CSV table of C-alpha atoms and ligand atoms in Angstrom, one decimal:
chain,number,residue,atom,x,y,z
A,910,UNK,CA,49.3,117.7,193.8
A,911,UNK,CA,48.1,114.4,193.0
A,912,UNK,CA,51.1,111.4,193.5
A,913,UNK,CA,49.3,108.5,193.4
A,914,UNK,CA,47.9,107.2,189.7
A,915,UNK,CA,44.3,105.7,189.7
A,916,UNK,CA,44.2,101.8,188.6
A,917,UNK,CA,42.5,103.0,185.4
A,918,UNK,CA,45.9,105.3,184.7
A,919,UNK,CA,48.5,102.7,185.1
A,920,UNK,CA,46.6,100.0,182.8
A,921,UNK,CA,46.3,102.9,179.8
A,922,UNK,CA,50.2,103.5,180.8
A,923,UNK,CA,50.9,99.7,180.7
A,924,UNK,CA,49.1,99.2,177.5
A,925,UNK,CA,51.4,101.9,175.8
A,926,UNK,CA,54.5,100.4,177.1
A,927,UNK,CA,53.4,97.1,175.9
A,928,UNK,CA,52.3,98.3,172.3
A,929,UNK,CA,55.3,100.0,172.0
A,930,UNK,CA,57.6,97.2,173.2
A,931,UNK,CA,55.8,95.2,170.3
A,932,UNK,CA,56.5,97.8,167.6
A,933,UNK,CA,60.1,98.3,168.4
A,934,UNK,CA,60.3,94.1,168.0
A,935,UNK,CA,58.3,94.5,164.9
A,936,UNK,CA,60.5,96.7,163.5
A,937,UNK,CA,63.9,95.0,164.3
A,938,UNK,CA,62.7,91.8,163.6
A,939,UNK,CA,64.9,89.3,162.1
A,940,UNK,CA,64.9,88.7,158.5
A,941,UNK,CA,62.9,92.0,157.9
A,942,UNK,CA,65.0,93.7,155.5
A,943,UNK,CA,65.7,97.2,156.2
A,944,UNK,CA,63.7,99.8,154.5
A,945,UNK,CA,66.4,100.4,151.5
A,946,UNK,CA,63.9,102.6,149.3
A,947,UNK,CA,65.1,106.2,148.2
A,948,UNK,CA,64.8,108.6,150.9
A,949,UNK,CA,63.1,111.8,150.0
A,950,UNK,CA,65.8,113.8,151.8
A,951,UNK,CA,68.6,112.5,149.3
A,952,UNK,CA,66.5,113.2,146.2
A,953,UNK,CA,67.6,116.0,144.0
A,954,UNK,CA,65.0,118.9,143.4
A,955,UNK,CA,64.8,120.2,139.8
A,956,UNK,CA,64.9,124.0,138.6
A,957,UNK,CA,61.4,124.9,137.7
A,958,UNK,CA,60.8,126.6,134.4
A,959,UNK,CA,59.3,129.8,133.9
A,960,UNK,CA,57.2,131.2,131.1
A,961,UNK,CA,57.0,128.1,129.3
A,962,UNK,CA,54.8,128.3,126.5
A,963,UNK,CA,54.3,125.3,123.8
A,964,UNK,CA,52.0,125.0,121.1
A,965,UNK,CA,51.0,121.7,122.1
A,966,UNK,CA,47.3,120.3,122.6
A,967,UNK,CA,48.7,118.1,125.6
A,968,UNK,CA,50.7,120.6,127.2
A,969,UNK,CA,47.7,123.4,126.8
A,970,UNK,CA,45.2,121.0,128.6
A,971,UNK,CA,47.7,120.3,131.4
A,972,UNK,CA,48.1,124.2,131.8
A,973,UNK,CA,44.5,125.1,131.9
A,974,UNK,CA,44.1,122.4,134.6
A,975,UNK,CA,46.8,123.7,136.2
A,976,UNK,CA,48.6,120.4,137.1
A,977,UNK,CA,50.0,117.4,135.0
A,978,UNK,CA,48.9,114.0,135.0
A,979,UNK,CA,51.6,111.4,134.6
A,980,UNK,CA,51.0,107.8,134.2
A,981,UNK,CA,53.5,105.3,136.0
A,982,UNK,CA,53.8,102.0,138.0
A,983,UNK,CA,53.4,101.6,141.6
A,984,UNK,CA,54.9,98.3,142.6
A,985,UNK,CA,58.3,98.6,141.2
A,986,UNK,CA,61.1,99.4,144.0
A,987,UNK,CA,63.6,101.7,143.0
A,988,UNK,CA,62.1,102.7,139.8
A,989,UNK,CA,58.3,103.5,140.1
A,990,UNK,CA,56.8,102.5,143.6
A,991,UNK,CA,53.9,103.6,145.6
A,992,UNK,CA,54.1,103.9,149.4
A,993,UNK,CA,50.7,102.4,150.3
A,994,UNK,CA,50.7,104.2,153.6
A,995,UNK,CA,51.5,107.9,152.3
A,996,UNK,CA,50.9,107.5,148.8
A,997,UNK,CA,54.0,109.1,147.9
A,998,UNK,CA,55.8,107.5,144.5
A,999,UNK,CA,59.4,107.4,144.5
A,1000,UNK,CA,62.3,105.8,142.2
A,1001,UNK,CA,64.2,106.7,139.1
A,1002,UNK,CA,60.9,106.9,136.2
A,1003,UNK,CA,59.3,109.2,139.2
A,1004,UNK,CA,62.3,111.4,139.1
A,1005,UNK,CA,62.3,111.6,135.0
A,1006,UNK,CA,58.7,112.5,135.3
A,1007,UNK,CA,59.6,115.5,137.8
A,1008,UNK,CA,62.7,116.7,135.7
A,1009,UNK,CA,59.9,116.7,132.4
A,1010,UNK,CA,57.5,118.2,134.8
A,1011,UNK,CA,60.0,121.1,135.7
A,1012,UNK,CA,61.2,121.8,132.1
A,1013,UNK,CA,57.4,122.3,131.3
A,1014,UNK,CA,57.1,124.6,134.1
A,1015,UNK,CA,55.4,122.4,136.7
A,1016,UNK,CA,56.8,122.3,140.0
A,1017,UNK,CA,56.5,118.7,142.0
A,1018,UNK,CA,53.7,119.8,143.8
A,1019,UNK,CA,51.7,120.3,140.5
A,1020,UNK,CA,52.5,116.7,139.2
A,1021,UNK,CA,49.7,114.2,139.7
A,1022,UNK,CA,50.8,110.5,139.5
A,1023,UNK,CA,48.3,107.6,137.9
A,1024,UNK,CA,48.9,104.0,138.4
A,1025,UNK,CA,48.7,102.5,134.8
A,1026,UNK,CA,49.7,98.7,134.2
A,1027,UNK,CA,51.9,97.8,131.4
A,1028,UNK,CA,48.5,96.9,129.1
A,1029,UNK,CA,46.8,100.2,129.4
A,1030,UNK,CA,49.4,102.4,128.9
A,1031,UNK,CA,48.6,103.1,125.4
A,1032,UNK,CA,45.1,103.5,125.7
A,1033,UNK,CA,45.7,105.9,128.4
A,1034,UNK,CA,47.8,108.0,126.3
A,1035,UNK,CA,45.4,107.7,123.6
A,1036,UNK,CA,42.0,108.8,125.6
A,1037,UNK,CA,44.0,111.3,127.2
A,1038,UNK,CA,43.7,110.2,130.8
A,1039,UNK,CA,47.4,111.1,131.3
A,1040,UNK,CA,49.9,113.5,129.8
A,1041,UNK,CA,52.8,111.7,129.6
A,1042,UNK,CA,53.7,108.1,131.1
A,1043,UNK,CA,57.0,107.1,132.7
A,1044,UNK,CA,57.3,103.5,133.7
A,1045,UNK,CA,59.8,101.1,132.5
A,1046,UNK,CA,58.1,101.9,129.2
A,1047,UNK,CA,60.4,100.2,126.0
A,1048,UNK,CA,60.2,102.1,123.1
A,1049,UNK,CA,59.6,100.0,120.0
A,1050,UNK,CA,57.9,100.3,116.4
A,1051,UNK,CA,54.9,98.4,117.0
A,1052,UNK,CA,54.1,101.0,119.9
A,1053,UNK,CA,55.2,103.9,118.2
A,1054,UNK,CA,52.0,103.1,115.7
A,1055,UNK,CA,49.7,104.0,119.0
A,1056,UNK,CA,51.8,106.8,121.1
A,1057,UNK,CA,54.9,108.8,120.6
A,1058,UNK,CA,58.5,108.5,122.6
A,1059,UNK,CA,60.6,110.9,123.7
A,1060,UNK,CA,64.1,109.4,124.8
A,1061,UNK,CA,65.6,106.9,125.2
A,1062,UNK,CA,66.4,108.3,128.6
A,1063,UNK,CA,67.9,104.6,130.0
A,1064,UNK,CA,68.6,101.1,128.4
A,1065,UNK,CA,67.4,98.0,130.6
A,1066,UNK,CA,67.8,94.7,129.6
A,1067,UNK,CA,65.3,91.8,130.1
A,1068,UNK,CA,66.6,89.2,132.9
A,1069,UNK,CA,65.0,86.5,135.0
A,1070,UNK,CA,64.3,86.3,138.5
A,1071,UNK,CA,64.4,82.9,140.4
A,1072,UNK,CA,64.6,81.3,144.0
A,1073,UNK,CA,67.8,81.6,145.4
A,1074,UNK,CA,68.0,78.0,146.1
A,1075,UNK,CA,67.3,76.8,142.9
A,1076,UNK,CA,70.2,76.1,140.7
A,1077,UNK,CA,68.6,74.7,137.7
A,1078,UNK,CA,67.8,78.3,135.8
A,1079,UNK,CA,70.7,80.0,134.6
A,1080,UNK,CA,69.5,81.7,131.6
A,1081,UNK,CA,66.7,81.9,129.2
A,1082,UNK,CA,68.1,78.6,127.4
A,1083,UNK,CA,67.0,76.9,130.8
A,1084,UNK,CA,63.2,77.8,130.3
A,1085,UNK,CA,62.1,74.4,128.7
A,1086,UNK,CA,59.2,73.1,130.8
A,1087,UNK,CA,59.5,76.0,133.5
A,1088,UNK,CA,56.5,78.3,134.2
A,1089,UNK,CA,57.8,82.0,133.8
A,1090,UNK,CA,55.7,84.7,134.8
A,1091,UNK,CA,55.5,87.9,133.4
A,1092,UNK,CA,52.9,90.9,132.5
A,1093,UNK,CA,50.5,91.0,130.1
A,1094,UNK,CA,51.1,93.8,127.4
A,1095,UNK,CA,54.8,93.7,128.1
A,1096,UNK,CA,57.7,93.1,125.7
A,1097,UNK,CA,59.7,90.3,127.9
A,1098,UNK,CA,56.1,88.5,128.0
A,1099,UNK,CA,56.0,88.9,124.4
A,1100,UNK,CA,59.6,87.9,123.8
A,1101,UNK,CA,58.9,84.4,126.0
A,1102,UNK,CA,55.8,83.7,124.3
A,1103,UNK,CA,57.6,84.1,120.4
A,1104,UNK,CA,61.3,83.0,121.1
A,1105,UNK,CA,61.0,80.3,124.0
A,1106,UNK,CA,58.0,78.5,123.5
A,1107,UNK,CA,58.9,75.2,125.5
A,1108,UNK,CA,58.5,77.6,128.6
A,1109,UNK,CA,55.2,77.9,129.8
A,1110,UNK,CA,54.2,81.7,130.1
A,1111,UNK,CA,51.9,82.9,132.7
A,1112,UNK,CA,50.7,86.5,132.4
A,1113,UNK,CA,49.7,89.0,135.4
A,1114,UNK,CA,48.7,92.7,135.6
A,1115,UNK,CA,51.7,93.6,137.7
A,1116,UNK,CA,55.2,91.9,138.5
A,1117,UNK,CA,54.8,92.2,142.1
A,1118,UNK,CA,51.8,89.6,141.9
A,1119,UNK,CA,54.4,87.2,139.8
A,1120,UNK,CA,57.4,87.9,142.5
A,1121,UNK,CA,54.7,86.6,145.1
A,1122,UNK,CA,53.9,83.4,142.8
A,1123,UNK,CA,57.8,83.1,142.8
A,1124,UNK,CA,58.1,83.2,146.6
A,1125,UNK,CA,55.0,80.8,146.8
A,1126,UNK,CA,56.5,78.2,144.4
A,1127,UNK,CA,53.5,78.7,141.9
A,1128,UNK,CA,55.9,79.6,139.0
A,1129,UNK,CA,59.7,78.9,138.4
A,1130,UNK,CA,60.8,82.4,137.2
A,1131,UNK,CA,60.1,86.0,136.6
A,1132,UNK,CA,60.9,87.6,133.4
A,1133,UNK,CA,61.1,91.1,132.6
A,1134,UNK,CA,63.7,94.3,132.9
A,1135,UNK,CA,66.7,94.0,135.0
A,1136,UNK,CA,66.1,97.5,136.6
A,1137,UNK,CA,62.8,96.0,138.0
A,1138,UNK,CA,63.9,92.6,139.0
A,1139,UNK,CA,67.0,94.0,140.8
A,1140,UNK,CA,64.8,95.8,143.0
A,1141,UNK,CA,62.7,93.2,143.9
A,1142,UNK,CA,65.4,90.7,144.4
A,1143,UNK,CA,67.5,93.5,146.9
A,1144,UNK,CA,63.9,93.5,148.9
A,1145,UNK,CA,64.8,89.7,149.6
A,1146,UNK,CA,68.2,88.7,148.9
A,1147,UNK,CA,67.9,85.8,151.3
A,1148,UNK,CA,65.3,84.3,148.9
A,1149,UNK,CA,65.7,85.7,145.1
A,1150,UNK,CA,68.5,86.2,142.7
A,1151,UNK,CA,69.0,87.5,139.2
A,1152,UNK,CA,70.0,84.4,137.0
A,1153,UNK,CA,72.1,84.7,133.8
A,1154,UNK,CA,72.7,87.9,131.7
A,1155,UNK,CA,70.1,90.6,130.2
A,1156,UNK,CA,68.8,88.9,127.1
A,1157,UNK,CA,67.5,91.9,125.2
A,1158,UNK,CA,67.8,95.9,125.1
A,1159,UNK,CA,64.9,97.7,126.5
A,1160,UNK,CA,65.3,101.3,125.7
A,1161,UNK,CA,63.0,103.5,128.0
A,1162,UNK,CA,61.0,106.1,126.4
A,1163,UNK,CA,58.7,108.7,127.8
A,1164,UNK,CA,55.4,107.9,126.1
A,1165,UNK,CA,53.1,110.9,124.9
A,1166,UNK,CA,50.2,111.2,122.6
A,1167,UNK,CA,51.3,110.4,119.2
A,1168,UNK,CA,50.0,113.5,117.5
A,1169,UNK,CA,51.6,115.6,119.6
A,1170,UNK,CA,55.1,116.3,118.2
A,1171,UNK,CA,55.7,119.6,119.9
A,1172,UNK,CA,55.7,118.1,123.1
A,1173,UNK,CA,57.7,115.0,122.4
A,1174,UNK,CA,60.3,117.2,121.2
A,1175,UNK,CA,60.0,119.5,124.0
A,1176,UNK,CA,60.7,116.3,126.4
A,1177,UNK,CA,63.5,115.4,124.1
A,1178,UNK,CA,65.3,118.5,124.7
A,1179,UNK,CA,64.2,118.2,128.5
A,1180,UNK,CA,65.9,114.8,128.9
A,1181,UNK,CA,69.1,116.3,127.0
A,1182,UNK,CA,69.2,119.4,129.3
A,1183,UNK,CA,68.7,117.3,132.7
A,1184,UNK,CA,71.4,114.6,131.5
A,1185,UNK,CA,74.0,117.8,131.0
A,1186,UNK,CA,73.2,119.6,134.0
A,1187,UNK,CA,74.0,116.5,136.1
A,1188,UNK,CA,70.5,115.9,137.5
A,1189,UNK,CA,69.9,112.6,135.5
A,1190,UNK,CA,73.1,111.3,137.6
A,1191,UNK,CA,71.8,112.4,140.8
A,1192,UNK,CA,68.3,110.9,140.2
A,1193,UNK,CA,70.2,107.7,139.3
A,1194,UNK,CA,72.3,107.5,142.1
A,1195,UNK,CA,69.6,108.1,144.8
A,1196,UNK,CA,67.3,105.6,143.2
A,1197,UNK,CA,68.2,102.8,141.0
A,1198,UNK,CA,71.6,103.2,142.2
A,1199,UNK,CA,70.9,101.8,145.4
A,1200,UNK,CA,70.8,98.5,143.9
A,1201,UNK,CA,74.3,98.4,143.5
A,1202,UNK,CA,75.0,99.2,139.7
A,1203,UNK,CA,76.7,102.6,138.9
A,1204,UNK,CA,75.1,104.6,136.2
A,1205,UNK,CA,75.7,103.8,132.8
A,1206,UNK,CA,76.1,106.8,130.5
A,1207,UNK,CA,72.7,107.8,129.3
A,1208,UNK,CA,72.1,107.0,125.7
A,1209,UNK,CA,71.6,109.4,122.8
A,1210,UNK,CA,68.1,110.8,122.5
A,1211,UNK,CA,66.4,109.7,119.3
A,1212,UNK,CA,64.4,112.8,117.6
A,1213,UNK,CA,62.0,111.5,114.7
B,684,LIG,N1,60.3,97.4,129.5
B,684,LIG,C1,59.3,96.3,129.4
B,684,LIG,C2,58.2,96.7,128.5
B,684,LIG,O1,57.7,98.0,128.3
B,684,LIG,C3,59.1,95.5,130.5
B,684,LIG,C4,58.6,96.5,131.6
B,684,LIG,C5,57.2,97.0,131.8
B,684,LIG,O2,56.3,96.1,131.6
B,684,LIG,O3,56.9,97.9,132.2
B,684,LIG,O4,57.3,96.4,127.9
């Protein structure tokens, strides 16, 4: 047996020890927020229905494809976020999407998520790129001319995210002369443009770009649903805060192709079933609930 290591072996060992030390220091770096996202082990699993058959073109094409394609967001912590390292999506909307899939007879392993920005939601449903869309999608009459909506399954409200040390913004009444960032094709952006014309509205494709711009002093506030903003604030609470109270109602629906009524009503049934069997509550608690707000009662589904 050899007892003495070669210089090369010693060097390799030293390098390994050094990189481990560096890695551990990086993990515990002060100011680095602990990873607080939903943990896979805490998420509920949903009973997958068997023998489902629907006279629905959307359902039929998913069935023959062997999997569902679901549109969502990728950068909204607690709601719908994709881990860049693993590609894994998590959040309340992701859980809602999985519940719907289970009721349609598809296990989570047969759901393919696709990131679609706010501005591209309607076209992605119209051209069949996705079977349904779950991603902080407000139901309103304008959108109903283009797509169908199951739900609502949750009601959010438009809010403001500002830098923690900026005491000048405490509600939408303080936005005159301020640069306010939101996302193109979203209801909050539209509301700022129409109702708060003295604010300078700036639009990007995603809210995380707005948040980067807020931190780097390029804009004064980010506006969108409280659900989304709470997730960003929770990531860097020493730098960001929500200002004032929500100033709109954003009922979240599941977007479906407009003509496919059977599919839409099947998803309405699925929402009610998962609210009644406790899945909705468990999903909320293990995702959005992590931002500190207990689950409100789910809103009544609006079948039309
Ligand atoms: N709920 C709003 C909307 O549907 C804002 C969030 C979003 O852009 O997804 O426009």
